[in-house]
XYZ file of C-alpha atoms in Angstrom:
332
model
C -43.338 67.149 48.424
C -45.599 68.818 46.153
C -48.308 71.091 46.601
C -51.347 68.192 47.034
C -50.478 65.927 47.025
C -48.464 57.279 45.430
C -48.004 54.115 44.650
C -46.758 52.352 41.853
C -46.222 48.663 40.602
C -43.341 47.081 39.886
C -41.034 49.349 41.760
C -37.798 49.301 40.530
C -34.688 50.542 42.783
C -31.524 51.705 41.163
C -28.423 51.762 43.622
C -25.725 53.857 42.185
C -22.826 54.076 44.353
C -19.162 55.363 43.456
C -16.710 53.104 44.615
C -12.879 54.284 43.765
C -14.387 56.863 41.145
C -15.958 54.259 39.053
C -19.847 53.924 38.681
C -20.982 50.838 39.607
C -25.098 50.158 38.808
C -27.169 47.861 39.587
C -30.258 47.781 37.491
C -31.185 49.345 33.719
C -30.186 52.962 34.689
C -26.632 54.047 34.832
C -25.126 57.497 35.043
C -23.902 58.857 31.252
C -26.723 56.523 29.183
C -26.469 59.326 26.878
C -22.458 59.654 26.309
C -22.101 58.097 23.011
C -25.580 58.250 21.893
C -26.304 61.897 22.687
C -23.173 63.553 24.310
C -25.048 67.096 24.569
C -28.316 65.370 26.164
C -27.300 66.568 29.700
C -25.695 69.973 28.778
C -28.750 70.840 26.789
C -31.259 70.486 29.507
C -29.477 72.396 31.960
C -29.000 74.787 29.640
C -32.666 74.879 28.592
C -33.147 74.979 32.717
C -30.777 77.801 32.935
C -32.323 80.064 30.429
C -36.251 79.249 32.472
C -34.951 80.571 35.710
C -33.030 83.492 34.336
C -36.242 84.712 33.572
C -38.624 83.561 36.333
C -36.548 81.781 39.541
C -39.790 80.446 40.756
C -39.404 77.678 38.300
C -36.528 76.090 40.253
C -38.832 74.356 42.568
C -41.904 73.930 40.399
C -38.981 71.170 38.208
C -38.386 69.371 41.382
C -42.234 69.331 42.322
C -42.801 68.014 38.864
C -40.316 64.841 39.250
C -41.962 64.202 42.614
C -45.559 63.991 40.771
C -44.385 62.396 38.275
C -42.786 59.314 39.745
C -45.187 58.848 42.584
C -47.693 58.281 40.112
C -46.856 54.813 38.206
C -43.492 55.236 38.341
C -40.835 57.706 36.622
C -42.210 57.632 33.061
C -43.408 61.037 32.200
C -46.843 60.197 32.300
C -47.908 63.932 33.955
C -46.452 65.532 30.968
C -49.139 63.972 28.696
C -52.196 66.727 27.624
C -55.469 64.648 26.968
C -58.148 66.222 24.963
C -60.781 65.464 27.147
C -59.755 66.339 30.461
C -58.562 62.252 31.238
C -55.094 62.443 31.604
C -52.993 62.056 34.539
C -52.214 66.200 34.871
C -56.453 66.975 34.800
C -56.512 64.987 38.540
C -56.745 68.133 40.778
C -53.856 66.633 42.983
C -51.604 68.265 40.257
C -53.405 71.276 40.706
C -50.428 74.401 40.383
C -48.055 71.605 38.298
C -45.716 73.492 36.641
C -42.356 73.226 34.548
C -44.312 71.045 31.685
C -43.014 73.931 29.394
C -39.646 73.484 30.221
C -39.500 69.832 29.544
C -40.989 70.371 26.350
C -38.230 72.739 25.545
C -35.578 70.896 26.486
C -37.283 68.127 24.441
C -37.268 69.699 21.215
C -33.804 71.001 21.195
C -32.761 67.395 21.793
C -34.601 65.807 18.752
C -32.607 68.654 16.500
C -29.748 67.308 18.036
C -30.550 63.571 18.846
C -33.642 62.600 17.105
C -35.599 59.527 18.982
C -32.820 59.080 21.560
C -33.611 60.927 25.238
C -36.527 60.142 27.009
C -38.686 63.223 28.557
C -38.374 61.024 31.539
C -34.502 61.580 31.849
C -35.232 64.943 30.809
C -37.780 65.457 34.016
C -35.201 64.058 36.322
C -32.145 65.743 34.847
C -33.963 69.111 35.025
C -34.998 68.366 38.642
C -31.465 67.783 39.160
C -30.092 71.350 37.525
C -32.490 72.841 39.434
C -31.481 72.100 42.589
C -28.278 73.038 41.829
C -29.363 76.221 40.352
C -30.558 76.810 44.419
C -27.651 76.107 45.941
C -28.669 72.509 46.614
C -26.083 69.530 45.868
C -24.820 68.980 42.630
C -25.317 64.664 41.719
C -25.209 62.200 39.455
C -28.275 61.283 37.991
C -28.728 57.604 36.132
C -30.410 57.703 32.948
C -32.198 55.636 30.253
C -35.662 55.634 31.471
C -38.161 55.260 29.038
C -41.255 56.908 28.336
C -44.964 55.723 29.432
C -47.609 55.011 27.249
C -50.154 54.878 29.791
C -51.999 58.472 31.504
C -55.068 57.833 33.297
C -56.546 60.891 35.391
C -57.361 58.487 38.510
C -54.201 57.188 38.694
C -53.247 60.501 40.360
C -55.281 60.071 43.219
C -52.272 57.674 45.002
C -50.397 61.147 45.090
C -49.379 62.443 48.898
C -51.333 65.197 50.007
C -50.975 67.667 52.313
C -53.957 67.044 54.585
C -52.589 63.149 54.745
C -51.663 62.233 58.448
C -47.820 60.476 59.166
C -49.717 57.182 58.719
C -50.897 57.421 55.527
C -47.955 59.616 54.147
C -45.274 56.622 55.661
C -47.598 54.328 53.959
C -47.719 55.610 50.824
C -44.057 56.377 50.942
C -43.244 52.562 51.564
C -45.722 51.715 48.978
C -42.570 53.579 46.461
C -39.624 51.449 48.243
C -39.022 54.967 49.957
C -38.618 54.798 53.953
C -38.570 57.444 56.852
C -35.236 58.903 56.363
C -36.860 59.239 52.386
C -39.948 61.061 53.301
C -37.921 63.488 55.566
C -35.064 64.224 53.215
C -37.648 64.705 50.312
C -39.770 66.602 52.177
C -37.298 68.771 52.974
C -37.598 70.144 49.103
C -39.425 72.360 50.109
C -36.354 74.755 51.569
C -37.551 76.467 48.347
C -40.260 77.413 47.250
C -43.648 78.609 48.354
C -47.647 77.302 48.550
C -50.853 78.752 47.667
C -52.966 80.000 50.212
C -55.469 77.168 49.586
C -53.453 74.501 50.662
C -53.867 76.393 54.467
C -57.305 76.801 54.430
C -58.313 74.029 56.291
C -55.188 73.978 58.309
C -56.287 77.880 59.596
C -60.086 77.942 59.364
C -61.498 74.387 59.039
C -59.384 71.578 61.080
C -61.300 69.776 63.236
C -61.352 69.695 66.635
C -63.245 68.049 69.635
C -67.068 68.534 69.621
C -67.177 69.051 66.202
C -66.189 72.520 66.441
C -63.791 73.664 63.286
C -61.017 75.952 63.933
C -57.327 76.559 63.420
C -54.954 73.311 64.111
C -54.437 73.596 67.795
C -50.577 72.670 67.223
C -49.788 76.028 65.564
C -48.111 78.099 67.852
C -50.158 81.549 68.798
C -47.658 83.915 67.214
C -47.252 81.785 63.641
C -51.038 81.002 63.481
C -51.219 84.580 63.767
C -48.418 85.296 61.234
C -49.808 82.755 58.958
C -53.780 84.366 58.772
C -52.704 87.983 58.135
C -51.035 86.169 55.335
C -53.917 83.594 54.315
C -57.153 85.139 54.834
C -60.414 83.199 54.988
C -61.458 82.237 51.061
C -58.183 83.445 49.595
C -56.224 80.835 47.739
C -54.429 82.612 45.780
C -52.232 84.544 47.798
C -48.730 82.424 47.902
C -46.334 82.225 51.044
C -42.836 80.413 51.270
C -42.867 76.966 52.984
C -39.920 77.367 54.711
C -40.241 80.512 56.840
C -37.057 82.841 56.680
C -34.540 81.250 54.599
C -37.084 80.534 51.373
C -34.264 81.435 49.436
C -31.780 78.835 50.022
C -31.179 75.339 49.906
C -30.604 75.005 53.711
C -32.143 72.695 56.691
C -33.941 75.547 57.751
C -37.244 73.573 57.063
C -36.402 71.103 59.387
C -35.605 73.694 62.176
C -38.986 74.706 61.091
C -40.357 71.956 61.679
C -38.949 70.990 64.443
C -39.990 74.317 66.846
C -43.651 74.293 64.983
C -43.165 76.485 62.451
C -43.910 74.342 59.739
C -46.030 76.107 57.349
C -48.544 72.820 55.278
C -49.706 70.290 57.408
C -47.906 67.469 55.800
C -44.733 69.025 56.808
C -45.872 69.467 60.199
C -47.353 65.982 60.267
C -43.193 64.619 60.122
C -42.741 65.794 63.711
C -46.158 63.358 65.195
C -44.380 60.282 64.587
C -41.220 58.855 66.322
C -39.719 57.326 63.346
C -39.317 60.496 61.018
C -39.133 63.287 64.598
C -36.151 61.525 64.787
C -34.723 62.352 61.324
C -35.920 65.820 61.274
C -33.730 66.174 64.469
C -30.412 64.725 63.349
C -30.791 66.567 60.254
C -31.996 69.650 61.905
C -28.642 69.591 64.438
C -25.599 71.626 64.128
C -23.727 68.346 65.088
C -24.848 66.800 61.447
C -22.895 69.712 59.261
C -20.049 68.168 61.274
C -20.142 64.746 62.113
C -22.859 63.962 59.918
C -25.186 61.824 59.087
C -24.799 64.736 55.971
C -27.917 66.347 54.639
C -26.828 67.503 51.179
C -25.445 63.535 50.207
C -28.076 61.292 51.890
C -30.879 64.612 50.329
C -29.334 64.079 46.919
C -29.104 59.759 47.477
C -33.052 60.141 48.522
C -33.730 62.245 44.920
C -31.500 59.569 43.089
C -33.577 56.627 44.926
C -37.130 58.326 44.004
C -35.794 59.145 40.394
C -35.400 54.832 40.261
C -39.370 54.209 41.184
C -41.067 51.893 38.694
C -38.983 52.822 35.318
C -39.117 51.700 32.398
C -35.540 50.557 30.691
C -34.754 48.691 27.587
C -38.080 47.897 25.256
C -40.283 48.937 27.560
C -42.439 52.080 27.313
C -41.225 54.319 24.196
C -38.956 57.318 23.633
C -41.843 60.014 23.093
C -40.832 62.954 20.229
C -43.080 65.494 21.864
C -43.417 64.985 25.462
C -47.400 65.756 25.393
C -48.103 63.234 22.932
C -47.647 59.335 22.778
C -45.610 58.462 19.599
């Protein structure tokens, strides 16, 4: 899901289901935490969202990449957002490397403590501006449980659990399961990446350097002629800065495009190309990835937003636990 890239202890699932219109939770999250103690808490942060992408639309993604990394990584506690002073904090591990949307967080943050001082968590505020995001793409619009609390933990190795794109289907299933997160999970949350684009580095060794039999190094063999072609005019040897959009003519829009994609090769990181080696998830990607879904389901845009709803749940912290930070960079 993001760009490089997770396992955490004491996972903690939150089921949230709507059963004749009333919210039903089981757990310490529940949707509206915030309605008597902080009515504004939710419009503020889209809001604060809002104003981000009016001026740069790339942010959109970058919010959701940032609850991803966040809640693979010891749970959904905002640890990534905390800034050490010597380079030892979760965000220094170069699988965060491109991490952004910290700012926005931090925004949102402070216009809720002039409002509600000490009351919403930056960890609601990371998953509540994922949320708005996605909606700001023309992805589904959800419910999202609240009343995490805040780590007080941020170790720089703790990072390296993180998915990464280079990991094969083994090892990205595994670490998936290792987050109560199963096949249909790892497709649906892969599929993010609808929107949004990667850095040319995360393709060099999928173009130039992959290995192949007799320990020649090459291009990955599975790229079709015409895309690996496509995708080195684009990426050329020792550029990785150059960006490209993961999901190859529809970048713009919340679609399953990427699983078409990925389906007929075209899949532009190896990770996302890695879902269509494996039985259990080519499966997924090609009920998603059929016209027949939009109709007679299983529905992408409920079970995508159910999968964001069931990652936002890993390992939080409710009640006592953890703290409710004032500035998101900084413990209390």
């Amino acid at each position: 899901m993001g760009r490089s890239g997770g396992g955490g202890p004491a996972i903690l699932l939150v089921a949230t289901v709507l059963v004749a219109g009333v919210v039903v939770c089981n757990g310490k999250l529940k949707v509206g935490f915030y309605s008597k103690s902080c009515p504004t808490a939710e419009s503020t942060v889209a809001s604060v969202v809002q104003q981000f992408a009016d001026a740069d639309s790339t942010i959109l993604p970058a919010l959701v990449r940032l609850q991803f990394h966040d809640c693979f990584v010891k749970g959904c506690d905002a640890s990534v957002l905390i800034k050490g002073g010597n380079n030892n904090a979760e965000v220094d591990n170069n699988k965060h490397q491109g991490l952004r949307g910290l700012d926005v967080i931090e925004s949102a943050k402070a216009q809720l403590e002039s409002e509600c001082p000490g009351i919403v968590s930056c960890a609601d505020i990371v998953a509540l501006a994922s949320r708005d995001a996605l909606a700001f793409t023309g992805g589904p619009a959800f419910d999202v449980p609240t009343g995490r609390r805040d780590g007080k933990t941020s170790n720089l190795r703790d990072a390296d659990v993180l998915p990464d794109v280079k990991d094969s289907i083994e090892v990205l299933r595994s670490k998936f399961a290792a987050n109560g997160l199963d096949d249909k999970d790892l497709v649906l949350l892969s599929s993010a990446h609808t929107v949004g684009t990667t850095a040319c580095f995360f393709l060099q060794d999928r173009l130039y350097n992959f290995q192949l039999p007799g320990g020649r190094k090459g291009a990955d063999p599975n790229i079709p002629e015409r895309f690996l072609s496509e995708l080195k005019s684009r990426c050329a040897p020792g550029d990785f800065n150059t960006r490209l959009p993961l999901d190859r003519g529809s970048e713009g829009q919340f679609d399953t495009s990427i699983l078409r994609n990925i389906r007929n090769g075209f899949a532009v990181i190896a990770s996302d190309a890695a879902l269509y080696n494996a039985t259990a998830t080519v499966g997924v990607v090609d009920t998603y990835s059929s016209m027949l879904s939009t109709l007679f389901g299983p529905y992408f845009r409920e079970d995508f937003a159910d999968a964001m709803v069931k990652m936002g749940s890993i390992g939080v912290l409710t009640d006592r636990s953890g703290e409710v930070r004032k500035i998101c960079s900084k413990f209390n």
